[in-house]
Amino acid sequence: MEAGNHTKVSECFLLGLSDDPGLQPVLCGVFLSIYLVTMLGNLLIILVISSDSHLHTPMYFFLSNLSFVDICFISTTIPKMLVNILAESKNISYIGCLVQTCFFTIFVGMDDFLLTVMAYDRYVAICQPLHYLLNCKLCGMLVVMSWFIVFWVALLHILLIMRLTFCMGTEIPHFFCGLAQILEVASSDTLANKIFLYVATVLLGVFPLTGILFSYYQIISSLGRMASTMGRYKAFSTCGSHLSVVSLFYGTGVGVYLSSALTHSSQRSSIASVMFTVVTPMLNPFIYSLRNKDVKGALRNLFGRAASCP
């Protein structure tokens, strides 16, 4: 970045997805629609799980937490983007940028950990069914531990960013303040930040993915020892929704990394980020409602009760 004024920065500028003025109303309409659909879908999942006693199991406890995190996840980025489009402004305060980065890191990490404990839940349910009810006691502790870990990781990221200096009028070639984008536009040495970013990626990304793969390895091994084909199908069918969500989450996450590492196009990187930060939270409730018989049955009961009310 060229030399410039390095006094304390009060605001940054988010360049967004496009500079075309004619495209802004379209972007606003599309992302507002996606945001509303995501909010409605995930709130509906939480309502269905909380209102149906048959769904008060560890798997659905984690699913309701995942829906809550997805609501927070998309709310971290889209509202500010919509405000900037409507106000025809690109600015975000320095503090606002740090807050957005902090919450984005927290909710990405929570998605990782929740998908991991959901895989562990499927492993216990299928491979150790006699201990499945005992696993209920661990649910709250696992979620609290996840929040604790991701909070401190995010806080350390923010403290390290606060050491950096930025030029006045810093432009971030993205539609939100992400860690990688902030480090790219910093005008001081970011070595410590990048080292901790790699460590955090291993902690919040690689370890959870390894746990998911190990859980499914154990599940597949256990299913292979089942004599009944119908029993194998029935057991593995309970994993279908989770596998779809894991594939979507990690697939789009890898897409974001590759688009940043292999191309220097901020537009391509932003499009990949849209898939990860916007499309994934929107599709999760549809995947669980369309592929899960229990959730579909609970939805029918909920709508049936609503329709029968005078």
XYZ file of C-alpha atoms in Angstrom:
310
model
C 0.000 0.000 0.000
C 1.316 3.437 -0.853
C 2.614 5.747 1.820
C -0.006 7.961 3.379
C -1.282 9.495 6.578
C -0.925 6.947 9.379
C -2.751 8.859 12.123
C -5.505 7.068 14.010
C -8.099 5.835 11.538
C -11.730 6.657 12.360
C -13.381 4.910 9.425
C -12.789 2.565 6.496
C -14.550 2.083 3.186
C -16.158 -1.169 2.073
C -16.039 -1.339 -1.720
C -18.848 -3.898 -1.862
C -19.702 -6.271 -4.696
C -20.068 -3.747 -7.521
C -19.514 -0.062 -8.332
C -22.283 -0.047 -10.951
C -25.028 2.358 -9.695
C -27.660 0.584 -11.765
C -26.876 -2.720 -10.073
C -27.308 -1.430 -6.503
C -31.148 -1.716 -6.357
C -30.900 -5.280 -7.689
C -28.272 -6.217 -5.096
C -30.360 -4.610 -2.362
C -33.475 -6.539 -3.373
C -31.677 -9.860 -3.741
C -29.794 -9.675 -0.437
C -32.793 -8.333 1.477
C -34.841 -11.280 0.195
C -32.105 -13.761 1.118
C -31.788 -12.212 4.578
C -35.526 -12.407 5.259
C -35.740 -16.008 3.998
C -32.758 -16.981 6.179
C -34.256 -15.346 9.262
C -37.665 -16.936 8.681
C -36.283 -20.404 7.929
C -33.967 -20.566 10.928
C -36.506 -19.042 13.326
C -39.009 -21.637 12.123
C -36.532 -24.448 12.851
C -35.994 -23.099 16.389
C -39.768 -22.750 16.929
C -40.503 -26.258 15.667
C -37.816 -27.861 17.841
C -38.822 -25.955 20.973
C -42.549 -26.696 20.512
C -42.340 -30.434 19.737
C -41.336 -32.646 22.666
C -40.350 -35.455 20.275
C -37.489 -33.256 19.050
C -36.050 -32.604 22.510
C -32.991 -34.759 21.833
C -29.284 -33.906 21.571
C -29.322 -33.818 17.756
C -32.108 -31.251 17.615
C -30.708 -29.291 20.533
C -27.551 -28.782 18.489
C -29.617 -28.035 15.368
C -31.529 -25.269 17.160
C -28.199 -23.803 18.289
C -26.920 -24.017 14.702
C -29.998 -22.130 13.479
C -29.443 -19.437 16.112
C -25.782 -19.094 15.104
C -26.742 -18.885 11.406
C -29.146 -16.036 12.201
C -26.338 -14.199 13.985
C -23.848 -15.128 11.242
C -25.799 -13.548 8.393
C -26.852 -10.604 10.596
C -23.187 -9.720 11.055
C -22.689 -8.804 7.390
C -25.909 -8.268 5.418
C -27.630 -5.450 7.407
C -24.567 -3.169 7.131
C -24.279 -3.979 3.430
C -27.947 -3.082 2.888
C -27.589 0.156 4.867
C -24.597 1.196 2.749
C -26.461 0.450 -0.487
C -29.559 2.405 0.583
C -27.497 5.315 1.927
C -25.241 5.255 -1.160
C -22.289 5.140 1.213
C -19.325 2.811 1.574
C -18.061 3.872 4.971
C -17.841 1.847 8.160
C -16.326 3.110 11.385
C -13.050 1.627 12.561
C -14.722 0.330 15.737
C -17.621 -1.005 13.676
C -15.156 -2.844 11.449
C -13.469 -4.444 14.463
C -16.837 -5.448 15.948
C -17.932 -6.968 12.638
C -14.671 -8.902 12.379
C -14.996 -10.147 15.953
C -18.565 -11.413 15.563
C -17.859 -12.907 12.143
C -14.977 -14.913 13.628
C -17.107 -16.045 16.566
C -19.997 -17.286 14.453
C -17.809 -19.027 11.867
C -16.045 -20.816 14.709
C -19.363 -21.761 16.324
C -20.616 -23.210 13.034
C -17.468 -25.349 12.900
C -17.799 -26.613 16.455
C -21.547 -27.251 16.260
C -21.158 -29.295 13.079
C -18.443 -31.278 14.885
C -20.494 -32.016 17.997
C -23.440 -32.945 15.746
C -21.178 -35.492 14.029
C -20.151 -36.799 17.459
C -23.841 -37.002 18.390
C -24.528 -39.168 15.318
C -21.523 -41.356 16.212
C -22.815 -41.986 19.738
C -26.403 -42.548 18.542
C -25.367 -45.144 15.954
C -22.254 -46.752 17.431
C -23.069 -46.526 21.159
C -26.880 -46.330 21.371
C -26.984 -47.470 25.011
C -25.045 -44.348 26.000
C -27.027 -41.961 23.802
C -29.323 -40.667 26.533
C -26.337 -40.101 28.805
C -24.944 -37.867 26.069
C -27.768 -35.391 26.737
C -25.922 -34.250 29.859
C -22.952 -33.197 27.729
C -24.932 -31.018 25.320
C -24.947 -27.813 27.331
C -21.315 -28.221 28.363
C -20.164 -28.793 24.762
C -21.986 -25.680 23.542
C -20.678 -23.524 26.406
C -17.117 -24.755 25.804
C -17.462 -23.915 22.110
C -18.616 -20.374 22.867
C -15.767 -19.948 25.347
C -13.080 -21.055 22.867
C -14.299 -19.012 19.902
C -14.783 -15.899 22.055
C -11.168 -15.909 23.200
C -9.860 -16.690 19.713
C -11.849 -13.768 18.284
C -10.745 -11.454 21.098
C -7.073 -12.275 20.491
C -7.540 -11.558 16.788
C -8.990 -8.131 17.610
C -6.218 -7.290 20.090
C -3.615 -8.162 17.451
C -5.416 -6.057 14.820
C -5.447 -3.067 17.187
C -1.620 -3.115 17.059
C -1.692 -2.425 13.325
C -1.666 0.923 11.589
C -3.745 1.876 8.554
C -3.669 4.711 6.073
C -6.408 7.316 6.219
C -9.212 6.429 3.820
C -8.373 2.713 3.839
C -10.441 0.831 1.271
C -11.407 -2.799 1.922
C -12.182 -4.625 -1.352
C -15.059 -6.586 0.114
C -18.634 -6.190 1.377
C -17.687 -6.814 5.016
C -14.648 -6.590 7.286
C -12.971 -9.975 7.253
C -9.684 -10.884 8.893
C -7.852 -11.613 5.653
C -9.065 -8.394 4.032
C -8.033 -6.267 7.016
C -4.554 -7.773 7.075
C -4.155 -7.095 3.344
C -4.797 -3.345 3.723
C -2.738 -2.841 6.900
C 0.313 -0.633 6.458
C 2.370 -2.180 9.284
C 3.911 -5.604 9.816
C 1.234 -8.331 10.040
C 3.481 -11.358 10.655
C 2.157 -11.994 14.179
C -1.422 -11.651 12.927
C -0.870 -14.120 10.107
C 0.798 -16.658 12.393
C -2.130 -16.503 14.807
C -4.563 -16.666 11.859
C -2.979 -19.949 10.764
C -3.108 -21.276 14.338
C -6.771 -20.251 14.659
C -7.573 -21.859 11.301
C -6.154 -25.152 12.556
C -8.041 -24.847 15.861
C -11.392 -23.726 14.434
C -11.228 -25.435 11.046
C -8.842 -28.351 10.706
C -9.449 -29.932 14.130
C -13.266 -29.814 13.812
C -13.117 -31.237 10.274
C -10.836 -34.014 11.511
C -13.343 -34.778 14.257
C -16.176 -34.937 11.729
C -14.234 -37.267 9.421
C -13.242 -39.516 12.333
C -16.858 -39.701 13.559
C -18.100 -40.727 10.123
C -15.275 -43.226 9.732
C -16.453 -44.862 12.945
C -20.080 -44.705 11.788
C -19.303 -46.320 8.440
C -17.216 -49.021 10.143
C -20.066 -49.738 12.551
C -22.646 -49.870 9.748
C -20.443 -52.301 7.830
C -20.776 -54.763 10.706
C -24.581 -54.641 10.642
C -26.204 -57.728 9.147
C -29.406 -55.977 8.040
C -29.288 -53.810 4.917
C -32.462 -52.043 6.052
C -30.863 -51.348 9.425
C -27.791 -49.843 7.762
C -29.929 -47.633 5.539
C -32.135 -46.483 8.424
C -29.132 -45.655 10.616
C -27.224 -43.779 7.930
C -30.317 -41.908 6.729
C -30.237 -39.921 9.982
C -26.857 -38.522 8.873
C -27.954 -37.296 5.429
C -28.948 -33.757 6.424
C -25.828 -33.261 8.526
C -23.545 -34.506 5.746
C -25.219 -32.118 3.294
C -24.712 -29.139 5.601
C -21.089 -30.121 6.337
C -20.366 -30.468 2.603
C -21.947 -27.090 1.881
C -20.148 -25.316 4.732
C -16.670 -26.705 4.113
C -17.082 -26.728 0.322
C -17.876 -23.017 0.195
C -15.196 -22.325 2.827
C -12.562 -24.013 0.666
C -13.919 -22.040 -2.298
C -13.309 -18.776 -0.436
C -9.738 -19.824 0.384
C -8.929 -20.929 -3.173
C -10.457 -17.815 -4.737
C -8.266 -15.664 -2.491
C -5.098 -17.738 -2.917
C -5.256 -18.455 -6.641
C -6.742 -15.242 -8.015
C -6.104 -11.563 -7.369
C -9.659 -10.626 -8.316
C -11.513 -9.102 -5.373
C -14.805 -9.602 -7.240
C -14.312 -13.376 -7.541
C -13.285 -13.554 -3.903
C -16.399 -11.600 -2.904
C -18.672 -13.909 -4.897
C -17.133 -16.933 -3.180
C -17.646 -15.208 0.173
C -21.321 -14.636 -0.665
C -21.750 -18.391 -1.076
C -20.087 -18.990 2.312
C -21.568 -16.173 4.398
C -25.001 -15.724 2.820
C -26.140 -18.777 0.858
C -25.047 -21.399 3.401
C -27.091 -19.997 6.346
C -30.082 -19.652 4.003
C -29.960 -23.260 2.766
C -29.343 -24.981 6.114
C -32.989 -24.880 7.339
C -34.225 -26.103 3.940
C -31.787 -29.026 4.011
C -32.915 -30.077 7.485
C -36.620 -29.578 6.786
C -36.661 -31.314 3.392
C -34.351 -34.230 4.219
C -35.477 -34.955 7.782
C -38.735 -36.848 8.408
C -38.943 -35.806 12.053
C -38.645 -32.098 11.237
C -41.129 -32.396 8.355
C -43.607 -34.136 10.657
C -43.142 -31.482 13.354
C -43.662 -28.740 10.753
C -46.913 -30.347 9.600
C -48.105 -30.575 13.208
C -47.173 -26.962 13.874
C -48.960 -25.671 10.770
C -51.916 -27.943 11.534
C -52.252 -26.467 15.042
C -51.908 -22.963 13.620
C -54.597 -23.614 11.017
C -56.994 -25.090 13.579
C -56.778 -22.065 15.842
C -59.839 -19.816 15.468
